[in-house]
Structures are given as structure tokens and as C-alpha cells.
Coordinates of C-alpha atoms in Angstrom, one line a residue:
Chain A
M1 CA -40.4 52.3 -102.3
A2 CA -42.0 49.1 -103.6
A3 CA -38.6 47.5 -104.2
L4 CA -37.4 48.7 -100.8
G5 CA -40.5 47.2 -99.2
A6 CA -40.1 43.8 -100.8
W7 CA -36.4 43.7 -99.9
G8 CA -36.9 45.0 -96.4
S9 CA -39.4 42.4 -95.2
A10 CA -37.4 39.6 -96.7
V11 CA -34.2 40.5 -94.8
A12 CA -33.5 38.4 -91.7
P13 CA -30.2 39.6 -90.4
A14 CA -28.2 36.9 -88.6
R15 CA -26.1 39.2 -86.5
L16 CA -26.6 42.1 -84.3
S17 CA -25.1 45.3 -85.5
R18 CA -21.6 46.2 -84.3
V19 CA -22.9 48.9 -82.0
A20 CA -25.6 46.7 -80.4
R21 CA -23.1 43.9 -79.8
A22 CA -20.7 46.3 -78.2
L23 CA -23.5 47.7 -76.0
W24 CA -24.4 44.2 -74.8
A25 CA -20.9 43.1 -74.2
W26 CA -20.3 46.3 -72.2
R27 CA -23.4 45.6 -70.2
A28 CA -22.7 41.9 -69.7
R29 CA -19.3 43.0 -68.3
R30 CA -20.9 45.4 -65.9
C31 CA -23.3 42.6 -64.9
L32 CA -26.8 43.9 -65.3
G33 CA -27.9 42.6 -61.9
Q34 CA -30.0 39.7 -63.3
D35 CA -28.8 36.8 -61.1
A36 CA -25.4 38.4 -60.7
G37 CA -23.4 36.3 -58.3
A38 CA -25.7 33.3 -58.5
A39 CA -24.5 30.5 -56.3
D40 CA -24.3 28.0 -59.3
G41 CA -21.8 30.1 -61.2
G42 CA -23.6 32.1 -63.8
K43 CA -24.3 31.0 -67.3
A44 CA -24.1 27.3 -66.8
A45 CA -27.1 27.2 -64.5
K46 CA -29.4 30.1 -65.3
P47 CA -29.0 32.1 -68.5
S48 CA -30.0 35.8 -68.0
F49 CA -31.6 38.2 -70.4
A50 CA -28.3 39.9 -71.0
D51 CA -26.3 36.8 -72.3
E52 CA -25.2 37.1 -75.8
A53 CA -26.6 33.7 -76.9
V54 CA -30.0 34.6 -75.5
Q55 CA -29.8 38.1 -77.1
N56 CA -28.9 36.6 -80.5
L57 CA -31.8 34.2 -80.4
L58 CA -34.3 36.9 -79.3
Y59 CA -33.0 39.2 -82.0
K60 CA -33.4 36.6 -84.7
M61 CA -37.0 36.0 -83.6
T62 CA -37.8 39.7 -83.5
G63 CA -37.3 40.0 -87.2
L64 CA -36.7 43.2 -89.1
N65 CA -39.6 44.6 -91.0
L66 CA -38.4 48.0 -92.2
Q67 CA -42.0 49.0 -93.1
K68 CA -43.0 48.5 -89.5
V69 CA -40.0 49.9 -87.8
F70 CA -40.2 53.2 -89.8
R71 CA -44.0 53.4 -90.0
P72 CA -45.4 56.9 -90.1
V73 CA -45.8 58.6 -86.8
K74 CA -48.3 61.3 -85.9
K75 CA -46.3 64.5 -85.6
E76 CA -46.0 67.9 -87.2
L77 CA -46.8 67.6 -90.8
K78 CA -44.2 68.5 -93.3
P79 CA -44.4 68.3 -97.1
P80 CA -42.8 65.0 -98.4
K81 CA -39.3 64.9 -99.8
Y82 CA -38.6 63.1 -103.0
K83 CA -35.2 61.9 -104.1
L84 CA -34.0 60.4 -107.4
M85 CA -31.4 57.7 -106.7
T86 CA -29.4 55.2 -108.7
E87 CA -29.4 51.5 -107.8
A88 CA -26.2 51.9 -105.8
Q89 CA -27.5 54.9 -103.9
L90 CA -30.7 53.0 -103.2
E91 CA -28.8 50.1 -101.8
E92 CA -26.6 52.4 -99.7
A93 CA -29.8 54.1 -98.3
T94 CA -31.3 50.7 -97.6
R95 CA -28.2 49.6 -95.8
K96 CA -28.2 52.8 -93.7
A97 CA -31.9 52.2 -92.9
I98 CA -31.2 48.7 -91.7
E99 CA -28.4 50.0 -89.4
E100 CA -30.8 52.6 -88.0
A101 CA -33.5 49.9 -87.6
K102 CA -31.1 47.7 -85.6
E103 CA -30.4 50.6 -83.3
K104 CA -34.1 51.0 -82.8
L105 CA -34.6 47.4 -82.1
I106 CA -32.2 47.2 -79.2
M107 CA -34.2 45.6 -76.4
P108 CA -34.8 47.4 -73.2
P109 CA -33.3 45.1 -70.5
V110 CA -35.5 42.9 -68.3
L111 CA -34.5 43.6 -64.7
N112 CA -35.6 42.4 -61.4
E113 CA -37.9 44.6 -59.4
R114 CA -35.7 47.2 -57.7
E115 CA -35.3 46.7 -54.0
P116 CA -36.4 49.6 -51.7
I117 CA -33.6 51.7 -50.3
D118 CA -33.7 52.1 -46.6
D119 CA -30.2 52.8 -45.3
V120 CA -29.6 55.1 -42.4
L121 CA -26.4 56.9 -42.5
A122 CA -26.5 58.8 -39.1
E123 CA -28.7 59.6 -36.2
D124 CA -28.1 63.0 -34.7
K125 CA -30.6 63.3 -31.8
F126 CA -29.5 66.7 -30.9
L127 CA -31.1 68.0 -34.1
E128 CA -34.5 66.9 -32.9
G129 CA -36.9 69.7 -32.6
T130 CA -34.7 72.2 -34.5
E131 CA -36.5 71.9 -37.8
S132 CA -40.1 71.2 -38.7
T133 CA -39.5 69.8 -42.3
K134 CA -37.4 67.3 -44.0
Y135 CA -34.4 68.4 -46.0
V136 CA -33.3 66.6 -49.1
F137 CA -29.6 67.0 -50.2
T138 CA -28.8 66.1 -53.8
D139 CA -25.4 65.8 -55.2
L140 CA -25.6 68.0 -58.4
T141 CA -22.3 67.0 -60.0
Y142 CA -23.1 67.1 -63.7
S143 CA -21.0 64.3 -65.1
I144 CA -22.1 61.3 -62.9
P145 CA -24.8 58.9 -64.0
H146 CA -28.1 59.3 -62.0
R147 CA -27.7 55.9 -60.5
E148 CA -24.5 57.0 -58.8
R149 CA -25.9 60.2 -57.5
F150 CA -26.0 60.5 -53.7
I151 CA -29.4 61.8 -52.5
V152 CA -29.9 61.9 -48.7
V153 CA -32.8 63.1 -46.5
R154 CA -32.5 64.7 -43.1
E155 CA -35.6 64.1 -41.2
P156 CA -36.9 66.4 -38.4
N157 CA -36.0 63.8 -35.8
G158 CA -32.3 64.0 -36.8
V159 CA -32.0 60.8 -38.8
L160 CA -29.9 61.1 -42.0
R161 CA -31.0 58.4 -44.4
K162 CA -30.7 57.7 -48.1
A163 CA -33.7 58.8 -50.2
T164 CA -36.1 56.2 -51.5
W165 CA -36.5 55.4 -55.2
E166 CA -39.5 57.7 -55.6
E167 CA -37.8 60.6 -53.9
R168 CA -34.7 60.0 -56.0
D169 CA -36.7 60.1 -59.2
R170 CA -38.5 63.3 -58.2
M171 CA -35.3 65.1 -57.2
I172 CA -33.5 64.1 -60.4
Q173 CA -36.4 65.4 -62.5
I174 CA -36.4 68.7 -60.6
F175 CA -32.7 69.3 -61.1
F176 CA -32.1 67.5 -64.4
P177 CA -35.4 67.9 -66.2
K178 CA -36.1 65.7 -69.1
E179 CA -38.6 66.3 -71.9
G180 CA -41.9 64.6 -71.2
R181 CA -41.1 63.4 -67.7
R182 CA -43.0 64.8 -64.7
V183 CA -41.9 65.5 -61.2
I184 CA -44.9 63.7 -59.8
P185 CA -45.7 60.7 -62.1
P186 CA -49.1 60.7 -63.7
V187 CA -52.0 58.5 -62.4
I188 CA -51.6 55.7 -65.0
F189 CA -48.1 54.9 -63.6
K190 CA -49.4 54.0 -60.2
D191 CA -48.7 50.3 -60.9
E192 CA -45.2 49.0 -61.0
H193 CA -43.7 49.1 -64.5
L194 CA -42.9 45.4 -64.4
V195 CA -46.5 44.5 -63.4
V196 CA -47.9 46.5 -66.3
H197 CA -45.5 44.7 -68.7
H198 CA -46.5 41.3 -67.4
R199 CA -50.2 42.1 -67.7
T200 CA -49.7 43.3 -71.3
Y201 CA -47.8 40.1 -72.2
D202 CA -50.5 37.9 -70.6
D203 CA -53.2 39.8 -72.6
I204 CA -51.3 39.4 -75.8
E205 CA -50.9 35.7 -75.2
K206 CA -54.6 35.3 -74.4
H207 CA -55.6 36.9 -77.6
A208 CA -52.7 35.5 -79.6
K209 CA -51.7 38.9 -81.0
Y210 CA -48.0 38.3 -81.1
D211 CA -47.7 40.0 -84.4
L212 CA -48.3 43.3 -82.8
L213 CA -44.9 43.3 -81.2
R214 CA -42.9 41.5 -83.9
S215 CA -40.3 43.9 -85.3
T216 CA -40.5 46.1 -82.2
R217 CA -38.1 46.2 -79.4
H218 CA -40.6 44.7 -76.9
F219 CA -40.8 41.3 -78.7
G220 CA -37.7 40.0 -76.9
G221 CA -39.0 40.9 -73.5
M222 CA -42.3 39.2 -74.3
V223 CA -40.6 36.0 -75.5
W224 CA -38.4 36.0 -72.4
Y225 CA -41.4 36.3 -70.1
L226 CA -43.4 33.6 -71.9
V227 CA -40.4 31.2 -71.9
N228 CA -39.9 31.7 -68.2
K229 CA -43.6 31.1 -67.5
K230 CA -43.7 28.1 -69.9
K231 CA -46.5 29.6 -72.0
T232 CA -45.0 29.2 -75.4
D233 CA -47.6 27.2 -77.2
G234 CA -49.6 30.1 -78.7
L235 CA -46.4 31.7 -79.9
L236 CA -45.3 28.4 -81.5
I237 CA -48.6 28.0 -83.3
D238 CA -48.5 31.6 -84.5
M239 CA -45.0 31.1 -85.9
I240 CA -45.9 27.8 -87.7
H241 CA -48.9 29.5 -89.2
R242 CA -46.6 32.2 -90.6
D243 CA -44.1 29.7 -91.9
L244 CA -41.3 30.9 -89.6
L245 CA -39.6 27.5 -88.9
D246 CA -36.3 29.1 -88.0
D247 CA -38.0 31.2 -85.4
T248 CA -39.6 28.0 -84.0
T249 CA -36.3 26.3 -83.7
S250 CA -34.7 29.3 -82.0
L251 CA -37.7 29.5 -79.6
I252 CA -37.2 25.9 -78.6
T253 CA -33.5 26.3 -78.3
L254 CA -34.1 29.2 -75.9
Y255 CA -36.6 27.1 -74.0
H256 CA -34.0 24.4 -73.6
M257 CA -31.4 27.0 -72.5
V258 CA -33.7 28.4 -69.8
H259 CA -35.1 25.0 -68.6
P260 CA -32.3 22.5 -69.2
E261 CA -33.8 20.0 -66.8
C262 CA -36.9 19.4 -68.9
Q263 CA -37.5 16.2 -70.9
S264 CA -37.3 17.6 -74.4
A265 CA -34.0 19.4 -73.6
K266 CA -32.4 16.1 -72.6
E267 CA -33.7 14.3 -75.6
A268 CA -32.6 17.0 -77.9
K269 CA -29.1 17.0 -76.5
E270 CA -28.8 13.3 -76.8
G271 CA -30.2 13.1 -80.3
K272 CA -28.8 16.4 -81.5
L273 CA -32.1 17.0 -83.3
Q274 CA -32.7 19.8 -85.8
G275 CA -35.7 21.5 -87.4
V276 CA -39.0 19.7 -87.5
D277 CA -37.8 16.8 -85.3
L278 CA -36.9 19.2 -82.6
I279 CA -40.4 20.7 -82.8
K280 CA -42.1 17.3 -82.7
V281 CA -40.1 16.2 -79.6
F282 CA -40.9 19.5 -77.9
V283 CA -44.6 19.2 -78.7
K284 CA -44.8 15.7 -77.4
T285 CA -43.2 16.4 -74.1
E286 CA -43.6 20.0 -73.1
S287 CA -46.6 21.6 -74.7
Q288 CA -50.2 21.8 -73.4
K289 CA -51.9 22.4 -76.7
E290 CA -50.4 19.4 -78.5
G291 CA -53.4 18.9 -80.8
Y292 CA -53.3 22.4 -82.2
I293 CA -49.6 22.4 -82.8
Q294 CA -49.7 19.0 -84.5
L295 CA -52.5 20.3 -86.7
A296 CA -50.5 23.4 -87.6
L297 CA -47.4 21.3 -88.3
Q298 CA -49.4 19.0 -90.6
A299 CA -50.8 21.9 -92.5
Y300 CA -47.4 23.4 -92.9
E301 CA -45.9 20.1 -94.2
E302 CA -48.8 19.7 -96.6
A303 CA -48.3 23.2 -97.9
M304 CA -44.5 22.5 -98.3
A305 CA -45.3 19.3 -100.1
T306 CA -47.7 20.9 -102.5
S307 CA -45.4 23.9 -103.2
T308 CA -42.4 21.6 -103.9
A309 CA -44.6 19.3 -106.0
S310 CA -46.0 22.1 -108.1
Chain B
M1 CA -70.1 77.4 -67.9
T2 CA -71.9 79.4 -65.2
S3 CA -74.0 81.7 -67.3
H4 CA -77.7 81.5 -66.6
T5 CA -78.8 84.3 -68.9
P6 CA -81.5 83.6 -71.5
P7 CA -80.0 82.5 -74.8
H8 CA -79.3 85.3 -77.3
P9 CA -79.6 85.1 -81.1
G10 CA -76.2 83.4 -81.8
C11 CA -76.8 80.7 -79.3
P12 CA -78.3 77.2 -79.8
P13 CA -81.8 76.7 -78.5
A14 CA -82.1 76.4 -74.7
L15 CA -82.7 72.9 -73.6
Q16 CA -85.5 71.7 -71.4
H17 CA -83.5 69.2 -69.4
P18 CA -80.4 70.9 -68.0
G19 CA -78.8 67.6 -67.3
S20 CA -78.9 66.3 -70.9
T21 CA -75.5 65.5 -72.4
Q22 CA -73.6 65.8 -75.6
G23 CA -71.6 62.7 -75.6
H24 CA -70.2 63.1 -72.2
P25 CA -71.4 62.5 -68.6
A26 CA -73.0 65.6 -67.1
P27 CA -71.4 66.5 -63.8
P28 CA -74.6 66.1 -61.8
V29 CA -75.1 62.4 -62.2
P30 CA -78.8 61.7 -62.9
L31 CA -80.6 58.9 -61.1
P32 CA -81.3 55.7 -63.1
G33 CA -84.7 55.9 -64.6
S34 CA -84.9 59.6 -64.0
A35 CA -85.9 62.5 -66.3
L36 CA -83.6 61.7 -69.2
G37 CA -85.8 60.4 -71.9
V38 CA -88.1 58.3 -69.8
S39 CA -90.6 60.8 -68.6
G40 CA -90.9 64.5 -68.5
E41 CA -90.9 65.0 -64.8
R42 CA -87.8 64.9 -62.5
R43 CA -87.7 62.6 -59.6
Y44 CA -85.6 63.5 -56.6
R45 CA -83.6 61.1 -54.5
G46 CA -85.7 59.5 -51.7
E47 CA -89.0 60.2 -53.2
G48 CA -91.2 57.3 -54.1
E49 CA -88.2 55.0 -54.4
I50 CA -88.3 53.1 -51.1
G51 CA -91.5 54.6 -49.7
G52 CA -90.7 58.1 -48.8
L53 CA -87.9 60.1 -47.3
G54 CA -85.8 58.4 -44.8
G55 CA -87.2 54.9 -45.5
V56 CA -86.0 51.4 -44.8
P57 CA -82.4 50.8 -46.1
N58 CA -82.2 48.6 -49.2
P59 CA -82.0 44.9 -48.3
S60 CA -79.9 43.7 -51.2
P61 CA -76.5 45.5 -51.9
P62 CA -76.4 47.5 -55.1
P63 CA -74.8 45.9 -58.1
P64 CA -71.1 46.7 -58.6
K65 CA -70.6 49.8 -60.8
N66 CA -68.8 49.3 -64.1
P67 CA -65.5 51.2 -63.8
H68 CA -65.5 52.1 -67.5
P69 CA -69.1 52.9 -68.5
S70 CA -69.5 53.6 -72.2
P71 CA -70.4 57.3 -72.6
P72 CA -74.0 58.0 -73.6
P73 CA -74.7 58.7 -77.2
P74 CA -75.1 62.4 -78.2
S75 CA -78.5 63.7 -77.4
T76 CA -81.0 64.7 -80.1
E77 CA -80.4 68.4 -79.3
Y78 CA -76.7 68.0 -79.9
R79 CA -77.4 66.2 -83.2
V80 CA -79.8 68.9 -84.3
T81 CA -77.4 71.7 -83.4
Y82 CA -74.0 70.3 -84.6
G83 CA -74.7 67.1 -86.5
N84 CA -71.4 65.2 -87.1
K85 CA -69.3 68.3 -87.4
P86 CA -67.0 69.7 -84.7
V87 CA -68.4 72.2 -82.4
W88 CA -66.3 75.1 -83.6
L89 CA -67.0 74.6 -87.3
G90 CA -68.8 77.6 -88.9
Y91 CA -68.1 80.0 -86.1
R92 CA -66.9 83.3 -87.4
R93 CA -65.0 85.9 -85.3
N94 CA -65.8 89.5 -85.5
H95 CA -62.8 91.7 -86.0
K96 CA -61.7 94.8 -87.8
G97 CA -59.8 94.3 -91.1
A98 CA -59.0 91.3 -93.2
I99 CA -56.4 89.7 -91.0
P100 CA -57.8 88.4 -87.6
P101 CA -55.7 89.2 -84.6
Q102 CA -53.3 86.4 -83.7
R103 CA -55.0 86.0 -80.3
T104 CA -58.7 85.6 -79.7
R105 CA -60.4 87.5 -77.0
K106 CA -59.3 87.0 -73.4
A107 CA -62.7 85.7 -72.1
C108 CA -66.3 85.6 -73.1
L109 CA -67.7 86.5 -69.7
R110 CA -66.5 89.9 -68.6
K111 CA -67.6 90.8 -65.0
G112 CA -70.4 88.2 -65.2
K113 CA -71.8 89.6 -68.5
P114 CA -71.4 87.7 -71.8
V115 CA -69.9 89.5 -74.8
G116 CA -71.6 89.6 -78.1
N117 CA -70.8 86.6 -80.4
P118 CA -69.3 84.4 -77.7
C119 CA -66.9 81.6 -78.7
P120 CA -68.1 78.0 -79.6
I121 CA -67.7 76.7 -76.1
C122 CA -69.0 79.6 -74.1
R123 CA -72.1 80.0 -76.2
D124 CA -73.4 76.5 -75.4
R125 CA -73.9 76.0 -71.7
N126 CA -74.1 72.2 -72.1
L127 CA -70.5 71.9 -73.4
H128 CA -68.4 71.2 -70.4
V129 CA -64.6 71.2 -70.8
D130 CA -63.6 68.2 -68.6
F131 CA -60.9 65.6 -69.0
R132 CA -63.5 62.9 -69.0
N133 CA -65.5 64.0 -72.1
V134 CA -63.0 62.8 -74.6
K135 CA -65.4 63.3 -77.6
L136 CA -65.4 67.1 -77.0
L137 CA -61.6 67.2 -76.5
N138 CA -61.0 65.2 -79.6
Q139 CA -62.7 67.8 -81.7
F140 CA -60.0 70.3 -80.8
I141 CA -57.0 68.0 -81.7
C142 CA -55.9 67.6 -85.3
P143 CA -56.5 64.0 -86.3
H144 CA -53.5 64.0 -88.6
S145 CA -50.7 65.5 -86.6
G146 CA -52.0 65.1 -83.0
V147 CA -51.5 68.8 -82.3
V148 CA -54.0 71.0 -80.4
F149 CA -55.6 73.6 -82.8
H150 CA -54.6 77.2 -82.4
P151 CA -57.4 79.3 -80.9
T152 CA -57.5 81.5 -84.1
H153 CA -58.4 78.3 -86.0
T154 CA -61.2 77.2 -83.7
G155 CA -62.3 80.6 -82.5
V156 CA -62.4 79.8 -78.7
C157 CA -61.5 82.5 -76.2
M158 CA -58.1 82.4 -74.5
K159 CA -59.5 81.3 -71.2
Q160 CA -61.3 78.3 -72.7
H161 CA -58.2 77.5 -74.7
K162 CA -56.2 77.3 -71.5
L163 CA -58.9 75.1 -69.9
L164 CA -58.9 72.9 -73.0
T165 CA -55.2 72.4 -73.1
K166 CA -55.2 71.6 -69.4
A167 CA -58.0 69.1 -69.8
I168 CA -56.3 67.4 -72.8
E169 CA -53.1 67.0 -70.8
Q170 CA -55.1 65.6 -67.9
A171 CA -56.9 63.1 -70.2
Q172 CA -53.6 62.0 -71.7
D173 CA -52.2 61.5 -68.2
H174 CA -55.2 59.4 -67.2
G175 CA -54.9 57.3 -70.4
L176 CA -58.2 58.4 -71.8
L177 CA -56.8 60.2 -74.8
W178 CA -54.3 59.0 -77.4
L179 CA -50.8 60.2 -77.0
Q180 CA -47.8 59.7 -79.4
V181 CA -45.3 58.2 -77.0
P182 CA -41.9 59.7 -77.9
Y183 CA -39.1 57.3 -78.7
V184 CA -36.6 57.0 -75.9
P185 CA -33.4 55.1 -76.8
V186 CA -32.4 52.5 -74.2
P187 CA -30.1 54.1 -71.7
R188 CA -26.5 52.9 -71.3
D189 CA -26.6 52.6 -67.6
D190 CA -25.3 50.1 -65.1
F191 CA -28.5 48.7 -63.8
S192 CA -27.0 46.4 -61.2
N193 CA -27.7 48.9 -58.3
Q194 CA -24.3 48.0 -56.8
H195 CA -23.2 51.6 -56.4
P196 CA -23.4 52.7 -52.7
A197 CA -25.7 55.6 -53.7
V198 CA -28.5 53.2 -54.5
G199 CA -27.3 49.9 -53.0
K200 CA -27.0 48.6 -49.5
T201 CA -24.2 50.1 -47.4
P202 CA -23.3 48.3 -44.2
P203 CA -24.5 50.6 -41.3
A204 CA -21.8 52.4 -39.3
P205 CA -20.6 50.2 -36.4
V206 CA -21.6 53.0 -34.1
L207 CA -25.2 52.5 -35.2
A208 CA -25.6 49.2 -33.6
P209 CA -28.7 49.2 -31.4
G210 CA -28.1 50.2 -27.9
R211 CA -25.0 52.2 -28.7
P212 CA -25.4 56.0 -29.0
W213 CA -24.3 57.8 -32.2
Y214 CA -22.0 60.2 -30.4
P215 CA -20.4 59.0 -27.2
W216 CA -21.4 62.2 -25.4
Y217 CA -25.1 61.4 -26.0
E218 CA -24.9 59.2 -22.9
W219 CA -23.5 60.3 -19.6
Q220 CA -19.8 59.6 -19.3
P221 CA -18.1 59.5 -16.0
P222 CA -15.7 62.5 -15.7
P223 CA -11.9 61.8 -15.3
A224 CA -10.9 61.0 -11.7
A225 CA -8.4 63.9 -11.6
A226 CA -11.2 66.4 -12.4
V227 CA -13.5 65.0 -9.7
A228 CA -10.7 65.1 -7.2
R229 CA -9.9 68.7 -8.1
M230 CA -13.5 69.7 -7.7
R231 CA -13.7 68.0 -4.3
R232 CA -10.5 69.7 -3.2
L233 CA -11.8 73.2 -4.3
Y234 CA -15.1 72.9 -2.6
K235 CA -14.1 70.7 0.3
D236 CA -15.4 73.3 2.8
Y237 CA -18.9 73.1 1.2
L238 CA -19.1 69.5 0.6
K239 CA -22.0 67.8 2.3
E240 CA -21.0 64.5 3.7
E241 CA -23.1 62.1 1.5
T242 CA -23.8 58.6 2.6
A243 CA -21.4 57.4 -0.1
P244 CA -20.0 58.8 -3.3
P245 CA -22.0 57.5 -6.4
A246 CA -20.7 54.4 -8.1
A247 CA -18.1 54.9 -10.8
G248 CA -20.3 54.1 -13.9
T249 CA -23.6 55.7 -13.0
P250 CA -24.7 59.3 -13.5
P251 CA -25.6 61.1 -10.3
D252 CA -29.3 61.6 -9.5
N253 CA -30.6 64.8 -10.8
P254 CA -33.6 65.9 -8.8
S255 CA -35.0 69.3 -9.9
T256 CA -32.1 71.4 -8.6
P257 CA -33.0 74.5 -6.6
S258 CA -30.2 76.3 -8.4
V259 CA -32.2 76.0 -11.7
E260 CA -35.4 77.3 -10.1
H261 CA -33.4 80.1 -8.5
R262 CA -32.0 81.0 -11.9
G263 CA -35.4 81.0 -13.5
E264 CA -36.8 83.6 -11.2

């Protein structure tokens, strides 16, 4: 396991796995609803979370620490299994583990807040007064995705309308129950999912605990949120401290993709800067915590100099 | 626990202050500066606080309550009785034979009377099974696997075990207790919400405001041939009105005598 551990943390795969790429291509084709149909014409103006370039950058930044991805989980205890393997078998097993880890690191998509459904399909006033309760009609065809399922509500005053999102979720859980999901969602979910995520990311940024999410599938979402809010300084400093210069360059490239009109993006495009120069330009123009980042950069460069000298 | 019987031999010593806690807030919330540990006597609300019952209202507003107060430390009685060990440790069930039955007793209070050798929760009237006292609930969950202990392991009666599992589930729902979140792979859905089931559909043209859903909701003038036929059939009984009603409007409908006649 020690050999596996050393190898696992050093691996930085440059490409998404075949399956993950296929998944994202399929999704991009079906347009995930993030600025779909933007007036400017899509990628040129505003890259969305689902774009392949963005996904590649985020995936590179997430890293792949096998020890963290496959960390022990609290569940039913079983006695451990030991296997004797040759070098070739060990490599094969590591390769399989990396494939599985890539599946686990597929990022949940960042979507806009869902708009409430309030479409009226019919108004039959002659039904008024016949019933005292609402009736919910759910289409129970098994093979259609839940998002394409028609669920309508007939109110006592005769109006036939589409069910709201909450009603839809409840009905789908009643007829197609899923393990661990409840018909009436528990109290901790009273806030919107997106709001909870944003609050978490703000808290992480405040306490600079970015490492908690590294090598998990939520790291991409956090980076996307921070880049959109232009709060990338803490993350930059953290990356420089951990000597992840490639990640810093990808972060800055992503920033330039999302905010092409900013000063450093233009300078970078003109000068075609790479590596440390890119960081320096970015720090001078865009960041709020210039001092800290300069200090960190200096420390890094000194460390590099001493290590190459010795 | 609702037993008010005097403690019997297997039971921990009765406590002087019924409100004292074991690492959880007691349901009747004591007043600040009241009996717990400050002085021996109890003070009741309205007495001596502001100058007697029904006194002048407080001039300054009370300070905002902390929404997450830290639970009080376990009282000395709890420490003396249990120390650092879980509440159920050391309890021994009484049963015939070497192998204990796979189910503990149904309940420790039968028709209001306690059984001999009650279970660890029923024997101590200060242990309240509630979703808020996480410290007690944690003692019944395995720290390694996250699974609730079987009642044969802890010795609690089946009724208390049911209450415990319900309280643990409630605490996990409220976020007070740790829960291993199961891994859910990212769904391969189309999230664009373009499908008419969840997206906007243009309303039917008939639903424009002002227009009725069915044309017969509103009065429609009958065809001229039908009107003429009626007039011809009943021409002997026709009252000469001032003028026939205009083509588009419905006729006035005063409460017709025929309806009242039918009702009788």
C-alpha cells in the first residue's frame, strides 16, 4: 500500500477518462441550460460550467489523491481482505483504481436556480364545488426520465395546472421511492440547495480551508463560484504555498476565460505570457491581496533556487 | 419517563433537584440563577424578580438568545453514577438459560407498574430520550460503524429502543447528529428544463383573459330558425313585449314563477 500511496498522490492525469468526456460531450450537446441561447452566441462571450475547456481546467485543479478518494468510510465492519499480487497485477489494480476515482470525481453540474412552474392548462368552472380536495395526476410510465414526467393538479375550483417543483418531487418520491430520500424533505433542507453551497464556499474561503475539497467532486464547483465572484486570492496563495504552479496557471487561465474584459486578460493575450509571468501580471492588476501573493511567490522562488542550487 | 415511584434497589440514587441534567437540557427550562447549583431553594417566575407577581414590565429588552447554546456539562450525580462509561454498560438482563432471547422485553412499565430490573433508560428517570440530547443518543451508536446497537447488546426494552431509533433519525434530520452521507453518482439528466412537463408552455389561446374556456360558459344567442320556430309554436301565448331583446344580449331572468312553482 505504501508504494500505491506514493504513486497515487503523485499522479496528475492530464485528461478526463473516456467515460467522463463522453458524459460531458453528451451533456453539452443537450445544452445544460446554463446561458443556453445567450444573445452573444455561446462560448465566445460567456463560457459555462459545462464547456469542455472549463471542465478540463477544473479537473486538472481538482487533482487525484487516491488516498483521499478511497478513504475509509463508516459502514458495516467486515474483516479486511489481503491479496498477494505481482508488480504487473499491482499496476493493473492501480490503473483500475484511477479509472474508478475519475468516475467518482465527475463534478455535479452548476445550474441556475430552477424557475417556478406556474402554467395553467385548463379552467373548467363547471367543476367548481364538486370536489373538496385537490387531485394530483402523475404519469407513471416507467421508462421516461423524471424531468419529462407530466404531473398536473386539479384544484377544487376547476383549474388544471402543472404541479410545482416541490409537489413534483414529493409525487416522484411516493411512486418511485429512492433509498434515503424522504417524501417531505427534512428540516435542514429548508434553504435552497444553491444558497447552502454558496454559504459553504464563502465559509471555506474565509477560513482558507481549500484543501478540504481538493480531490473531491465539489472542488470544481467551488472554484467556479470563486472565479465568478472574483475572490480567487486566497486560493492562489494556498496553491503557491503547496507548490502547485500548474494549478495556479490553470486558475488564471480560467479567470481570463470567464472575465475576458479584465486588464490582465488583455495583457496576457498580447504578451502570450506563461507560468510565473502570468501570475505576476495577474497579481499586479486583478488581485486584492497583492502583498501576500508577492510574499508567497518570493518564498516559492527562493525555495526553488535553494533546491536547484543544493 | 413518567414513573414517580420511589427508587428500588437496582436504581441510581434519587436526585434532590428534579431538573438537574445529564449532559442535555431538561425539558422544563429552569430560570437563570435558579435552583441549579446556586442555592438550594427554588424560585418561581414572578417572585422577587421585578417586585412581586404582575409587576412592571422590564424596561430594557432581554438579550437575544443564542440559537445554539452549548449543552451544560454532566452534573455531579451523573458523573458519580456513570462516570465516563455509556449508560448501558454493566447492565445485565435476567433470563432463563445461557442464551438470552433475541428480543428484550416489550416495555419496562406494565400498566403503570415498573418491572423488576428495568432497562438502563427506564431505571433512571433523569435520562430523557430526545433528539436534542445528542450525548445520550451517541452512546447507543457504534463509534466505528455508525450503526445503532441492537437492544440485546445494550439491554434496553423494545419500547425505548423504538423511541431511541426515532430520536436518532430526527437528530440526523436536524443536523445534530453525524450521518454518513451515501455516495450518489451524478445523474445523466437533461437539466435544461426545456421539456414541456417542467418548462413553460404557451397558454391555450382560449385562456386569454376575458374569453371563457368553453364557449357555452357564456350565453350564446340561439339560432334564428329555433327562435322563429318557438315563436310560431307559442304564438297564441306570446305576450306582446315592448320589443324583442337585442340580438347579442341574454334575456333578463327575474326569478321565474315557474321555478318557484316547481319547487313547491
